[in-house]
Amino acid sequence: MEQIRSLIANGDLRPGDRLPAERELAKQLSISRPSIRAGLRMLVARGVLRAKHGSGTYVADGPPSLDSEQLSLLADLHGFTFDQMFEARQVLEVQVAGLAAERATAEHLATLSEEIAEMYAALDDPQQYLIHDIKFHRAIAAASENPILATLVEMVSAVMYDQRRETIGRAHDFKESVEMHQRVYRAIRSHNAEEARRSMHEHLALAHKAYRTEEGKLSKKKK
Amino acid sequence: MEQIRSLIANGDLRPGDRLPAERELAKQLSISRPSIRAGLRMLVARGVLRAKHGSGTYVADGPPSLDSEQLSLLADLHGFTFDQMFEARQVLEVQVAGLAAERATAEHLATLSEEIAEMYAALDDPQQYLIHDIKFHRAIAAASENPILATLVEMVSAVMYDQRRETIGRAHDFKESVEMHQRVYRAIRSHNAEEARRSMHEHLALAHKAYRTEEGKLSKKKK
DNA sequence: CGATAAAAATTGGCTTTACCAATAGGTGAG
DNA sequence: CTCACCTATTGGTAAAGCCAATTTTTATCG
């Protein structure tokens, strides 16, 4: 694992590059294939590599996928609550929205706009709506031009996705939600950092409230 | 991996618990031992499990260790810069300090105080100082009573540790640094959230500046 | 000559077997 | 009763073989 890691740190391996086959790596580094596989497995688990059966192993390029990532396991372990999750999002994403407003390029704005359009198109499909909701927030994080913050937002949004995916209901008012997103988008487009922070804060507060009431309904039903 | 994960999610496995031996797990789940090991390895890599040679495999209880964690690999991959790291810390830790001021218990305060004492004791040992510096910041995150935020702070501080461990010099003014920490600590102890945020912000800004000048000296020396 | 389908080679995934290394706990000597 | 040693348990590594998915090549047909 350390040998591969140093290859990446030295810049010999760039994102998207393909690694030599396991059998060849084993020969080159003079260690057995199972050991090679053990190291690769760890790096895959950490999201640094992606293995494709029959094709090869590649250095990760894009952001982590929506499914089952890093923090999600720790979520099960420590039992993260919704309140804690929204608090974390407030801490992170409000400031990130401010940075995005200061730095967003034309490409970033285009991506944001596209995701909002997708949200409109998915107003009656909660699953799809959730996906594009999260993609919108990730796009804002990308627009902050700080890959560390972008990665953190990606991780908490993965937890969010995992927790909401199964239980999302139709009780939520998506129309209002998408309008809040619009407001955040406009603030970022006009490079108004303060308004971006304020609108993101309100958006998250409202979403938090909406999920709380929805959760209340569910637990009521259980009775 | 999924089977173990569900055991944890269901609460059948609590932090600190010991898992059955690999050979026994293999029999119970009717899969080969290397496959068992593959799954365990992934969970170890993600910080959910800890394997102890000769003893057994345990569910992680405490925070991740200082060495080589999650984000550090992504740091190598995406080439995080110091400026980006301090920006991320500003976004995260300033707000976290505010939450800590609102919620810190007597135990939290005791831990914080201990770490400051350790910092005083290590004024002429940069390596030790760095360790307790980071532990102090993690203790603040723990005092926020939000495990998500605590985990995020732990991850960025691990990156910090990895990047500074080798290159830390004696040029840094540790005396001034520890006094800044004192100020943050006092604000948290008196439950003054606003002052906690302000002092944390200034502390990070100063540390950032100090590291910048130190970095400048290093690159000068290279010439 | 081009396109398409089949086959061969490449590559990651899994299993079995065997042995090494570190730790823990029991056991006997003092 | 204490301490050192020895043994059994447990995670770590290695080797060889086969399966499954993918890619690439090749051959066949239009």
XYZ file of N, CA, C and O (backbone and C1' of nucleotides) in Angstrom, chain B residues 23 30-35 38 53-55, chain C residues 14-24:
121
model
N -10.862 -17.516 11.082
C -11.165 -18.895 10.679
C -12.595 -19.269 11.078
O -13.274 -20.024 10.378
N -19.712 -19.276 5.769
C -19.540 -20.202 4.648
C -18.817 -19.562 3.471
O -19.198 -19.772 2.314
N -17.823 -18.769 3.752
C -16.962 -18.260 2.693
C -15.517 -18.442 3.125
O -15.231 -18.631 4.296
N -14.634 -18.406 2.136
C -13.234 -18.717 2.422
C -12.582 -17.643 3.283
O -13.033 -16.504 3.344
N -11.506 -18.035 3.941
C -10.849 -17.088 4.838
C -10.279 -15.877 4.093
O -10.439 -14.748 4.570
N -9.606 -16.031 2.956
C -9.126 -14.846 2.236
C -10.249 -13.869 1.910
O -10.052 -12.655 1.962
N -11.429 -14.362 1.589
C -12.551 -13.453 1.318
C -12.941 -12.712 2.586
O -13.198 -11.501 2.566
N -10.468 -10.111 3.064
C -10.659 -8.990 2.144
C -11.661 -7.998 2.724
O -11.424 -6.797 2.741
N -2.523 -8.124 15.672
C -1.848 -9.379 15.383
C -1.730 -10.210 16.666
O -1.226 -9.734 17.665
N -2.200 -11.439 16.587
C -2.081 -12.335 17.727
C -3.186 -12.203 18.746
O -3.339 -13.060 19.611
N -3.952 -11.144 18.642
C -4.996 -10.905 19.640
C -6.389 -11.079 19.057
O -7.177 -11.876 19.530
P -14.486 -11.268 -4.643
O -14.144 -12.820 -4.635
C -15.037 -13.739 -5.272
C -14.519 -15.142 -5.125
C -14.237 -15.579 -3.688
O -15.132 -16.615 -3.345
C -12.448 -16.192 -5.163
P -15.087 -17.313 -1.913
O -14.094 -18.545 -2.089
C -14.316 -19.478 -3.144
C -13.236 -20.548 -3.153
C -12.855 -21.109 -1.783
O -13.125 -22.496 -1.748
C -10.921 -20.603 -3.068
P -13.021 -23.309 -0.384
O -11.568 -23.951 -0.441
C -11.154 -24.630 -1.633
C -9.693 -25.040 -1.539
C -9.238 -25.559 -0.170
O -8.742 -26.875 -0.299
C -7.705 -23.935 -1.006
P -8.370 -27.728 0.989
O -6.810 -27.405 1.205
C -5.922 -27.481 0.086
C -4.551 -26.953 0.460
C -4.049 -27.318 1.857
O -2.901 -28.152 1.749
C -3.608 -25.034 1.344
P -2.264 -28.823 3.051
O -1.079 -27.826 3.421
C -0.183 -27.379 2.397
C 0.646 -26.212 2.900
C 1.173 -26.352 4.327
O 2.588 -26.502 4.300
C 0.343 -24.149 3.891
P 3.385 -26.823 5.633
O 3.947 -25.397 6.078
C 4.599 -24.563 5.101
C 4.715 -23.151 5.630
C 5.328 -23.014 7.035
O 6.436 -22.135 6.978
C 3.394 -21.685 6.834
P 7.410 -21.922 8.198
O 7.149 -20.395 8.579
C 7.363 -19.377 7.588
C 6.923 -18.025 8.135
C 7.531 -17.640 9.491
O 8.007 -16.310 9.435
C 5.171 -17.460 9.571
P 8.754 -15.658 10.675
O 7.577 -14.902 11.447
C 6.912 -13.810 10.801
C 6.063 -13.040 11.801
C 6.729 -12.756 13.143
O 6.230 -11.518 13.626
C 4.814 -14.054 13.510
P 7.025 -10.702 14.748
O 5.866 -10.357 15.776
C 4.684 -9.728 15.287
C 3.527 -10.034 16.209
C 3.789 -9.777 17.703
O 2.723 -9.015 18.208
C 2.901 -11.920 17.411
P 2.906 -8.121 19.541
O 1.757 -8.662 20.519
C 0.447 -8.861 19.989
C -0.220 -10.006 20.685
C -0.217 -9.959 22.221
O -1.515 -9.597 22.640
C 0.098 -12.165 21.368
P -1.826 -9.366 24.206
O -2.387 -10.806 24.620
C -3.188 -11.529 23.689
C -3.773 -12.763 24.335
C -3.963 -12.689 25.844
O -5.103 -13.440 26.217
C -2.362 -14.349 25.342
